[in-house]
Short mmCIF file of C-alpha atoms in Angstrom, two decimals:
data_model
loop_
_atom_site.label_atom_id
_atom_site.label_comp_id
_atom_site.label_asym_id
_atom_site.label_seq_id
_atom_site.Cartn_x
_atom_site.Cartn_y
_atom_site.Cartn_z
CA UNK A 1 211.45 -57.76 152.85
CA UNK A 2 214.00 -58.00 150.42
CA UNK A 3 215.12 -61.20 148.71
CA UNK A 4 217.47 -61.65 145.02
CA UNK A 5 214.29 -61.26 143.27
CA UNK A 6 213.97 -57.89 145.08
CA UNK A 7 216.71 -56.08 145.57
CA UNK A 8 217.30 -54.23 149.12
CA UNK A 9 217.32 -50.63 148.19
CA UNK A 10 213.92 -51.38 145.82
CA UNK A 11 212.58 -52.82 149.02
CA UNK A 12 213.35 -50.21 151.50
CA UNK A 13 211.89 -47.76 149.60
CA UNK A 14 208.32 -49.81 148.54
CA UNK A 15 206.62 -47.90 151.76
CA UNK A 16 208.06 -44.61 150.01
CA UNK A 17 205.53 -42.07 148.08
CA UNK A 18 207.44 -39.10 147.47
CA UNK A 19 211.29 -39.49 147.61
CA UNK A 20 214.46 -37.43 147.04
CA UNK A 21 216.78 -37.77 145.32
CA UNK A 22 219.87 -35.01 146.53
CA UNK A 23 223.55 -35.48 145.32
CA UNK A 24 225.76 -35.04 148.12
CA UNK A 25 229.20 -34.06 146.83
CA UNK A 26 228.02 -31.41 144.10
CA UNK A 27 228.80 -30.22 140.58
CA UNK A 28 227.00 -33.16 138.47
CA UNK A 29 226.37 -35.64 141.20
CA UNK A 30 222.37 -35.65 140.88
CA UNK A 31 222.69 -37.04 137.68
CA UNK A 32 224.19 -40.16 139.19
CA UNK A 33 220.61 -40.74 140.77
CA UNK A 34 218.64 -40.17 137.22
CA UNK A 35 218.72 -43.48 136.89
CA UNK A 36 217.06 -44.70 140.28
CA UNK A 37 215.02 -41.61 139.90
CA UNK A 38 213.70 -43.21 136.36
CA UNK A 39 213.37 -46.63 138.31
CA UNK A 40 211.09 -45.41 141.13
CA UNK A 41 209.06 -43.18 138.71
CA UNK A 42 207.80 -46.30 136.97
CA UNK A 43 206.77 -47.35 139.89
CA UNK A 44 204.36 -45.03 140.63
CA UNK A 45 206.55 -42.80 143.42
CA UNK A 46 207.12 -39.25 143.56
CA UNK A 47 210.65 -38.17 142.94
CA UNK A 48 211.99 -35.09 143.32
CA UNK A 49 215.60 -33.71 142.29
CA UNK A 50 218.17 -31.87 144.33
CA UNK A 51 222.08 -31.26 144.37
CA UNK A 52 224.69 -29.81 146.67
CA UNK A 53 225.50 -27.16 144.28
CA UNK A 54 228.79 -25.40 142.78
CA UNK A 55 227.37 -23.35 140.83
CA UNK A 56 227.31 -19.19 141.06
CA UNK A 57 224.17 -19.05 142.80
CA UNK A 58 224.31 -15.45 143.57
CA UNK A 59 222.73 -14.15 139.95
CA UNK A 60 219.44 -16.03 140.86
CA UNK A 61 216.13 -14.06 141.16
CA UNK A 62 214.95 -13.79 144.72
CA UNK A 63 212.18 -15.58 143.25
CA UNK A 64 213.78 -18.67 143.44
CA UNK A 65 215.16 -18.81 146.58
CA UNK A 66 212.93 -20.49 149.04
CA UNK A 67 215.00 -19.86 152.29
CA UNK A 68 219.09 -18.37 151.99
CA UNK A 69 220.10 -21.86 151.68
CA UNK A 70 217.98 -23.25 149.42
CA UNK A 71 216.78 -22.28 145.43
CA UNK A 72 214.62 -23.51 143.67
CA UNK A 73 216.28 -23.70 140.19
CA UNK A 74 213.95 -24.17 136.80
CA UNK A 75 214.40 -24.12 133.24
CA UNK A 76 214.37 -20.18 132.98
CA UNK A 77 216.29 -19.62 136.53
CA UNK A 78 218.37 -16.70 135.51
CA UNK A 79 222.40 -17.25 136.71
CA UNK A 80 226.11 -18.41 134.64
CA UNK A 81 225.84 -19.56 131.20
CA UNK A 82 228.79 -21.87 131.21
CA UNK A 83 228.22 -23.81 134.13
CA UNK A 84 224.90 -24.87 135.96
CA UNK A 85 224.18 -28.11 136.49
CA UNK A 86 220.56 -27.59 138.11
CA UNK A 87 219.60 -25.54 135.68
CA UNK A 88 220.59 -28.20 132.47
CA UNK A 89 219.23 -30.77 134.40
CA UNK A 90 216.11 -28.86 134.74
CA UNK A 91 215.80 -27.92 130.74
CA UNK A 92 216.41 -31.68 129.96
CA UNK A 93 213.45 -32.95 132.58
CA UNK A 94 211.38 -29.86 130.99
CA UNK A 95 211.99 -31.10 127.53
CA UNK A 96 210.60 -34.36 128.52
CA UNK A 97 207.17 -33.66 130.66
CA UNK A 98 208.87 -34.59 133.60
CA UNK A 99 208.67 -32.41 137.14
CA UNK A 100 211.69 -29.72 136.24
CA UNK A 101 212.11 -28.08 139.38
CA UNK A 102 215.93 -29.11 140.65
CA UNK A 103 216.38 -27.68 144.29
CA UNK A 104 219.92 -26.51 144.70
CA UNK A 105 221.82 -25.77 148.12
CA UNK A 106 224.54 -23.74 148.10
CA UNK A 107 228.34 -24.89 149.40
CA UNK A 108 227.78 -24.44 153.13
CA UNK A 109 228.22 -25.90 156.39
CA UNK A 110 226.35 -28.79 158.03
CA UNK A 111 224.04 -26.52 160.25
CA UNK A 112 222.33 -24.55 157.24
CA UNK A 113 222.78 -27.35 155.11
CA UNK A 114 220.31 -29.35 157.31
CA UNK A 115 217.92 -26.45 157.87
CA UNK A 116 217.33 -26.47 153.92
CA UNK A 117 217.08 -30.22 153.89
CA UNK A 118 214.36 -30.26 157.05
CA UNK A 119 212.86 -27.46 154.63
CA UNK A 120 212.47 -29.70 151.92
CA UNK A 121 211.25 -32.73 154.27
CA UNK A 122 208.40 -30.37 155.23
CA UNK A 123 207.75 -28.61 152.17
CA UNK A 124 207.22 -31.66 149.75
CA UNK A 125 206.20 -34.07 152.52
CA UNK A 126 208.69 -36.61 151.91
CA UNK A 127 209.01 -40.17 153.10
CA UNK A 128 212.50 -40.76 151.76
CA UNK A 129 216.18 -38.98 151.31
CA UNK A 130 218.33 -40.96 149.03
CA UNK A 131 221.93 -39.33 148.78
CA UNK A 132 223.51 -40.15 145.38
CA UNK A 133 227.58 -39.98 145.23
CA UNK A 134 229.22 -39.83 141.90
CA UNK A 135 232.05 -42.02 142.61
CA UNK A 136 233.14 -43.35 146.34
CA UNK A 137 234.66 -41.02 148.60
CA UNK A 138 231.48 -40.45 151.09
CA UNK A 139 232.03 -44.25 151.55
CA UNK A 140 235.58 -43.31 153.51
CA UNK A 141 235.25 -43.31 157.40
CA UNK A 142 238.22 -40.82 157.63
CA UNK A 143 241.41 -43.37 158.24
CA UNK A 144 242.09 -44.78 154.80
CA UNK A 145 245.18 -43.57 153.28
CA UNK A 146 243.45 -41.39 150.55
CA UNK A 147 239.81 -40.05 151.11
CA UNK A 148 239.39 -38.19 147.98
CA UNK A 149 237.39 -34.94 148.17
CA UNK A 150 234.79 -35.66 150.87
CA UNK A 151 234.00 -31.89 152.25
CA UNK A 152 230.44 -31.55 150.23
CA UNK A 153 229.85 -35.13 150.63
CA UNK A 154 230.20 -35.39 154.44
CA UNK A 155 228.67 -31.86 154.66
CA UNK A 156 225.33 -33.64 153.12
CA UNK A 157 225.68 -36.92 155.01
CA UNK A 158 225.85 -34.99 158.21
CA UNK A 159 223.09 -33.01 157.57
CA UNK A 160 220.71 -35.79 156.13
CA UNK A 161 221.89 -37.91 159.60
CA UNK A 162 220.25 -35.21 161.90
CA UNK A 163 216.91 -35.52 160.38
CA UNK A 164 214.51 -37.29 161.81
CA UNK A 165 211.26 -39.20 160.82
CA UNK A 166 212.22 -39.99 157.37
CA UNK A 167 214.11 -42.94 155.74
CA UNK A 168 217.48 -41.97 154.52
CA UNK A 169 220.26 -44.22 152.25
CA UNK A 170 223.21 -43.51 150.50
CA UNK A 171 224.03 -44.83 146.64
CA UNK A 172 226.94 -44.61 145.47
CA UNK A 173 227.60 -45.20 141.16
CA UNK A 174 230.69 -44.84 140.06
CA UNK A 175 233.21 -47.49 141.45
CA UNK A 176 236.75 -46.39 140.98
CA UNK A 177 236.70 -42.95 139.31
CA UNK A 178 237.93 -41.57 142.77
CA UNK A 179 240.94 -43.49 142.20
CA UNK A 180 242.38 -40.08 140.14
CA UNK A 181 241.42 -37.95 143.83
CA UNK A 182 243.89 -40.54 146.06
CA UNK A 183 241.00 -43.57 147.08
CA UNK A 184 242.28 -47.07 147.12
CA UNK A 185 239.40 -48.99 146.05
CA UNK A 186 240.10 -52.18 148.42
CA UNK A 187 239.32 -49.52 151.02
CA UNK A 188 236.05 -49.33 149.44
CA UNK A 189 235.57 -52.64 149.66
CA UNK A 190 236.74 -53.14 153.47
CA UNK A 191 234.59 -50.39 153.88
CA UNK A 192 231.64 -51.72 152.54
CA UNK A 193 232.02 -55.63 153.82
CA UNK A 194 232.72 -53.97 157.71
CA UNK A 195 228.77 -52.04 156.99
CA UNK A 196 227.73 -55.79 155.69
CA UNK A 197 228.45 -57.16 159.09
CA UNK A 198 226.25 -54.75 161.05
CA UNK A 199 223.43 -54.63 158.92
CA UNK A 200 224.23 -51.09 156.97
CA UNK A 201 225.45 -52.54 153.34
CA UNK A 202 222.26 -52.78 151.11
CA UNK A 203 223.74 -54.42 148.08
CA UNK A 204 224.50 -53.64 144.45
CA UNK A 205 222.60 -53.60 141.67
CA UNK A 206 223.75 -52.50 137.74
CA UNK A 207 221.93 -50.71 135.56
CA UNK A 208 220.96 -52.81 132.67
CA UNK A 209 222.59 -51.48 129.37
CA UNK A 210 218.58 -51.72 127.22
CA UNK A 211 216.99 -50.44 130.00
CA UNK A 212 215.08 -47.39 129.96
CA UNK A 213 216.70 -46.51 132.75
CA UNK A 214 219.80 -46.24 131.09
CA UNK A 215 218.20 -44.63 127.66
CA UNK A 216 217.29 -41.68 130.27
CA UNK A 217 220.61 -41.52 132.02
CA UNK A 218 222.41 -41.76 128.52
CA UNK A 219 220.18 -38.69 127.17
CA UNK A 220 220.63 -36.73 130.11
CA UNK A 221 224.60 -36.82 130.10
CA UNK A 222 224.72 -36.66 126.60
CA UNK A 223 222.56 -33.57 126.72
CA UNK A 224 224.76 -32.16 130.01
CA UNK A 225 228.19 -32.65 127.90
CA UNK A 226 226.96 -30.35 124.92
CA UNK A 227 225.49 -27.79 126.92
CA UNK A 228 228.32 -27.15 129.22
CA UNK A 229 231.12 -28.24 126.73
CA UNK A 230 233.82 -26.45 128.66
CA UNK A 231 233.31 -28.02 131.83
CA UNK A 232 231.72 -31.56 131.23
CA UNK A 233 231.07 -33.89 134.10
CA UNK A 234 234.32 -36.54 134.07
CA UNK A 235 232.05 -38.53 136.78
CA UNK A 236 228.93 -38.76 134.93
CA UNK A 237 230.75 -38.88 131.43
CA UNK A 238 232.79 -42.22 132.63
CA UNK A 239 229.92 -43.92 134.34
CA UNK A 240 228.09 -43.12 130.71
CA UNK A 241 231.07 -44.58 129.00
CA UNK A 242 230.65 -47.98 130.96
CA UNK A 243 227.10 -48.28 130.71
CA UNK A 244 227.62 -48.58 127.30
CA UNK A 245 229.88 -51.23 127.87
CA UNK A 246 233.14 -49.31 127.08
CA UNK A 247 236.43 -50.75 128.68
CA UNK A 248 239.60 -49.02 129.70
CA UNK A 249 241.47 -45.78 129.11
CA UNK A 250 238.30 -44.22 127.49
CA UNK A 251 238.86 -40.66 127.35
CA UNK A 252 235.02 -38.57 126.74
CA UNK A 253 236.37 -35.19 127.56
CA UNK A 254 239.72 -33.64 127.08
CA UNK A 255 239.70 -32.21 130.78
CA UNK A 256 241.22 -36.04 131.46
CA UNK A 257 243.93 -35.86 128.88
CA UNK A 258 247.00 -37.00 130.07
CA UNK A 259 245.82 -39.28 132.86
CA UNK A 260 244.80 -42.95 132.42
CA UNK A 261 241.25 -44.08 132.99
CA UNK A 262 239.86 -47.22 133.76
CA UNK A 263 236.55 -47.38 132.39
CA UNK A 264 235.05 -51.06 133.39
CA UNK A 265 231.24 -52.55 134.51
CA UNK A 266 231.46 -51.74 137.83
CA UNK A 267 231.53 -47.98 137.25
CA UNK A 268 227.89 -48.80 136.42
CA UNK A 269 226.83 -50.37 139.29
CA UNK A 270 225.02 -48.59 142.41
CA UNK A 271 225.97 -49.61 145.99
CA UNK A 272 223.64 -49.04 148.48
CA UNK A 273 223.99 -48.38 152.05
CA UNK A 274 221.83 -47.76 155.33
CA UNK A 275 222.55 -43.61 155.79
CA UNK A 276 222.73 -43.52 159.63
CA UNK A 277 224.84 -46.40 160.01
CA UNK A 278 227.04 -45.52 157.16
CA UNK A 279 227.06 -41.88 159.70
CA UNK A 280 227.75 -43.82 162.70
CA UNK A 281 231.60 -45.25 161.11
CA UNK A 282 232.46 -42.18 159.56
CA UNK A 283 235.11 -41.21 162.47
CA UNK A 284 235.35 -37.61 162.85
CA UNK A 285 231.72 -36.70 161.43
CA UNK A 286 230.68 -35.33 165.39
CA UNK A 287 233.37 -32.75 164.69
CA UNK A 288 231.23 -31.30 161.82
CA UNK A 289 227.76 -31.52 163.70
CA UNK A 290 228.16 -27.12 164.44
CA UNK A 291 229.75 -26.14 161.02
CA UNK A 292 228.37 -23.34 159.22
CA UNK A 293 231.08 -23.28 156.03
CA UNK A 294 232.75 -25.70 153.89
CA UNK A 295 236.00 -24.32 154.66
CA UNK A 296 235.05 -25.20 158.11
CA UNK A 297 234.36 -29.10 157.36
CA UNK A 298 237.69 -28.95 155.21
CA UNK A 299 239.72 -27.80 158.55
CA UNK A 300 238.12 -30.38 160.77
CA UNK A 301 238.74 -33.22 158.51
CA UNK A 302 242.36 -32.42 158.26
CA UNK A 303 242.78 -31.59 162.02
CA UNK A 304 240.99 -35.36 162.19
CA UNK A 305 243.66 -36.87 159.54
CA UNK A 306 246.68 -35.24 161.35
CA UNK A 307 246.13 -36.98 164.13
CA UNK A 308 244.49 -40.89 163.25
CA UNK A 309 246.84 -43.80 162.05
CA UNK A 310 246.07 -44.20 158.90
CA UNK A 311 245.33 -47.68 157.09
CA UNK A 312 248.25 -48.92 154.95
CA UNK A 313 247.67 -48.18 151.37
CA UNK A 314 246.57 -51.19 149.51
CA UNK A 315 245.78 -52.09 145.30
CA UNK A 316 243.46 -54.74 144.99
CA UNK A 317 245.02 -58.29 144.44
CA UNK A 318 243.21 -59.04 141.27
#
């Protein structure tokens, strides 16, 4: 049960013993969930790591794959020096005692996608799948005017949907960074109120600035910016910004020179929402159940937007 004293997506998950936590839409988007993952540690749960992943996973040792479509990444995973998300994020948990194994999947379709997730499910007996967004866009349902860049993320949602016997929710941190990839943010919001009326919207919940929560997540971006200087996470590097209660055009990288950010609290705040219902309202996601590539998912959703009426393109009144 959850009540204000307990939030929602603390109290779906009290039954849970050994969670994961997978971001959906790639590059940094785990680190989004560092927090949570932080949260539910404390508590005595099992947490594992994994991320939709763009890097070069072809220079891996066969080692570390544990089926085609899934690795296995750790601190000493061979593979690119310049970018590899899994692999920082693994050297940072190593550095601090924590579990460093960060399971990557590579950029595929939804049917091999899910056969490396139901791997996973069996493999480390889980009770719980939390996707974690960096920003928005696998909140769209397909008919908003702008949708961002949803291929990974409704490649993961898809896959997580067709699992079964295991919990699944979606968090999304990061409100309004998706505004630079097309999303109207009062979309978000219509979005989110129309899940609050049949039961799917879970809530939102910030992440206290003294926290340790927060000390972790701060460390762990920090430590991501300097060891991949030439490709920094924007997402991650804005949320950070706004945690530490930075406001406005707050530039942290100059890969977002030129454009004007709006750094603000709510960047910081986590919405959750009920996974299969979320599914359920995301129009055209039946069209992507028998994809095997991402190109595949991008040609579906765009044969899907060709022929909806879109929603009229709305700023928020305030």
């Amino acid at each position: 049960m959850s009540t204000l004293a307990v939030p929602p997506l603390f109290a779906r998950l009290a039954g849970a013993q050994r969670i994961l936590i997978a971001g959906a839409g790639g590059g940094f988007d785990v680190y989004a969930g560092l927090p949570l993952a932080t949260a539910l540690r404390a508590l005595g749960k099992q947490v594992h790591l994994a991320n939709l992943s763009f890097s070069n996973l072809d220079g891996l040792d066969i080692d570390s794959w544990v089926e085609p479509g899934l690795a296995a990444v750790t601190p000493d995973s061979l593979g690119g020096a310049g970018y590899f998300p899994e692999r920082t994020l693994s050297r940072w948990l190593s550095a601090r005692s924590l579990p460093s194994t960060v399971y990557a999947f590579p950029r595929t379709g939804v049917q091999p996608l899910r056969s490396a997730y139901a791997t996973l499910v069996r493999r480390l007996d889980l009770d719980a799948i939390v996707l974690v967004d960096g920003g928005t866009d696998i909140l769209m349902q397909g008919d908003e005017s702008g949708i961002g860049t949803p291929e990974e993320d409704m490649a993961s949602l898809a896959a997580v949907a067709g699992l079964d016997g295991i919990d699944r929710l979606v968090v999304s941190l990061g409100f309004g960074i998706d505004s630079f990839h097309g999303v109207s943010h009062a979309d978000v919001l219509e979005n989110l109120a129309m899940l609050q009326r049949v039961g799917g919207y879970l809530g939102a919940l910030s992440i206290p600035p003294d926290s340790p929560e927060a000390a972790a997540y701060l460390d762990a971006v920090s430590h991501a910016q300097s060891s991949t200087p030439l490709r920094p996470s924007i997402v991650n590097g804005q949320i950070a910004a706004a945690v530490r209660g930075q406001f406005g055009n707050v530039h942290v990288t100059s890969r977002t020179s030129g454009s004007e950010l709006f750094v603000n609290p709510l960047m910081a705040v986590y919405f959750t929402v009920d996974l299969l219902t979320l599914a359920r309202h995301v129009k055209y996601l039946p069209s992507l159940e028998n994809t095997r590539s991402i190109t595949e998912i991008a040609y579906a959703i765009e044969d899907y937007r060709d022929t909806v009426s879109r929603r009229p393109r709305r700023a928020l009144p305030h």
